Amino acid sequence: MKQPLPFGPGPAAGHAGLTETMQKVAHGDKQAFSTLYDALAPLVFGIVTKVVRDRAQSEEVAQEVMIDLWRQAARYRPDAGSVTTWAATIAHRRAVDRVRSAQASTDREHAQAAREHTTAFDEVAEQVETRLESEQVRRCLRGLTELQRQAVTLAYYRGLTYREVAEALRTPLPTIKTRMRDGLIRLRDCMGVTT
């Protein structure tokens, strides 16, 4: 059977008793911590459960809070508030931190999954599209006359200017310009490009 807590009947006595117990905990008194644990664990667990909402995680966070109370007992200042207020504040902060951490982790996982999914899809779609366009360009180039195909190939695949194409083919510049214009018009029509 559990013994009653040694804080007396009223809230004022409870406050004074917890303050005294906290001072003993600050000096490393394990029995005092056991008493403090029994007095505050239900409050801490209740606060954490309301924020975290997952029982297993709530138990873990509540344990962390109680360990914090043991480690930080020397930092407690009675003039700043009651022991229960101090414990409740630590519990709430820890619980909120856990929820934020879990949410951030979930957000990162979703973002990573979305990037991986999008990247894989985009790479495949882009490769397919490039192959289809390349095949269509080759098919349309075969529809040009030999002279048009030579002029277009030199200009667009080798990067030559109109003047350089004219010199390479030993053909007058105006003739090259005409061949290029006619060839590009036929390519445009073949590719289904609208202006």
mmCIF file of C-alpha atoms in Angstrom, residues 20-96:
data_model
loop_
_atom_site.group_PDB
_atom_site.id
_atom_site.type_symbol
_atom_site.label_atom_id
_atom_site.label_comp_id
_atom_site.label_asym_id
_atom_site.label_seq_id
_atom_site.Cartn_x
_atom_site.Cartn_y
_atom_site.Cartn_z
ATOM 1 C CA GLU A 20 11.701 21.562 0.561
ATOM 2 C CA THR A 21 11.789 18.249 -1.303
ATOM 3 C CA MET A 22 13.203 19.970 -4.389
ATOM 4 C CA GLN A 23 16.003 21.451 -2.279
ATOM 5 C CA LYS A 24 16.866 17.963 -1.026
ATOM 6 C CA VAL A 25 16.826 16.665 -4.608
ATOM 7 C CA ALA A 26 19.221 19.490 -5.559
ATOM 8 C CA HIS A 27 21.648 18.056 -2.996
ATOM 9 C CA GLY A 28 21.398 14.567 -4.556
ATOM 10 C CA ASP A 29 18.907 13.011 -2.106
ATOM 11 C CA LYS A 30 17.526 9.990 -3.982
ATOM 12 C CA GLN A 31 14.734 9.387 -1.470
ATOM 13 C CA ALA A 32 13.595 12.983 -1.923
ATOM 14 C CA PHE A 33 13.592 12.465 -5.682
ATOM 15 C CA SER A 34 11.461 9.356 -5.246
ATOM 16 C CA THR A 35 8.980 11.461 -3.281
ATOM 17 C CA LEU A 36 9.115 14.216 -5.901
ATOM 18 C CA TYR A 37 8.623 11.639 -8.656
ATOM 19 C CA ASP A 38 5.519 10.229 -6.988
ATOM 20 C CA ALA A 39 4.110 13.736 -6.520
ATOM 21 C CA LEU A 40 4.809 15.112 -10.018
ATOM 22 C CA ALA A 41 4.826 12.154 -12.431
ATOM 23 C CA PRO A 42 1.018 12.081 -12.893
ATOM 24 C CA LEU A 43 0.938 15.845 -13.585
ATOM 25 C CA VAL A 44 3.878 15.638 -15.994
ATOM 26 C CA PHE A 45 2.456 12.622 -17.815
ATOM 27 C CA GLY A 46 -0.955 14.313 -18.143
ATOM 28 C CA ILE A 47 0.525 17.470 -19.664
ATOM 29 C CA VAL A 48 2.754 15.536 -22.037
ATOM 30 C CA THR A 49 -0.077 13.233 -23.136
ATOM 31 C CA LYS A 50 -2.289 16.212 -24.022
ATOM 32 C CA VAL A 51 0.410 17.592 -26.312
ATOM 33 C CA VAL A 52 2.033 14.460 -27.760
ATOM 34 C CA ARG A 53 -1.126 12.284 -27.915
ATOM 35 C CA ASP A 54 0.831 9.061 -28.426
ATOM 36 C CA ARG A 55 1.009 7.015 -25.228
ATOM 37 C CA ALA A 56 4.383 5.399 -25.864
ATOM 38 C CA GLN A 57 6.006 8.686 -26.811
ATOM 39 C CA SER A 58 4.269 10.420 -23.903
ATOM 40 C CA GLU A 59 5.764 7.927 -21.467
ATOM 41 C CA GLU A 60 9.200 8.493 -22.974
ATOM 42 C CA VAL A 61 8.919 12.283 -22.820
ATOM 43 C CA ALA A 62 7.543 12.162 -19.254
ATOM 44 C CA GLN A 63 10.587 10.100 -18.221
ATOM 45 C CA GLU A 64 12.865 12.660 -19.871
ATOM 46 C CA VAL A 65 11.125 15.449 -17.957
ATOM 47 C CA MET A 66 11.555 13.645 -14.655
ATOM 48 C CA ILE A 67 15.248 13.151 -15.411
ATOM 49 C CA ASP A 68 15.482 16.870 -16.224
ATOM 50 C CA LEU A 69 13.916 17.658 -12.840
ATOM 51 C CA TRP A 70 16.589 15.530 -11.151
ATOM 52 C CA ARG A 71 19.438 17.103 -13.119
ATOM 53 C CA GLN A 72 18.174 20.676 -12.926
ATOM 54 C CA ALA A 73 16.929 20.637 -9.328
ATOM 55 C CA ALA A 74 19.645 23.095 -8.287
ATOM 56 C CA ARG A 75 18.332 25.605 -10.850
ATOM 57 C CA TYR A 76 14.882 25.739 -9.294
ATOM 58 C CA ARG A 77 14.104 29.112 -7.657
ATOM 59 C CA PRO A 78 11.101 29.194 -5.294
ATOM 60 C CA ASP A 79 10.617 32.940 -5.857
ATOM 61 C CA ALA A 80 10.020 32.286 -9.606
ATOM 62 C CA GLY A 81 7.060 29.952 -9.029
ATOM 63 C CA SER A 82 5.960 26.712 -7.466
ATOM 64 C CA VAL A 83 7.638 23.368 -8.105
ATOM 65 C CA THR A 84 4.525 22.124 -9.910
ATOM 66 C CA THR A 85 4.523 25.190 -12.185
ATOM 67 C CA TRP A 86 8.215 24.695 -12.923
ATOM 68 C CA ALA A 87 7.699 20.988 -13.648
ATOM 69 C CA ALA A 88 4.620 21.720 -15.780
ATOM 70 C CA THR A 89 6.581 24.275 -17.812
ATOM 71 C CA ILE A 90 9.417 21.830 -18.445
ATOM 72 C CA ALA A 91 6.920 19.092 -19.349
ATOM 73 C CA HIS A 92 5.066 21.315 -21.792
ATOM 74 C CA ARG A 93 8.257 22.510 -23.475
ATOM 75 C CA ARG A 94 9.607 18.975 -23.839
ATOM 76 C CA ALA A 95 6.298 17.748 -25.258
ATOM 77 C CA VAL A 96 6.124 20.584 -27.785
#
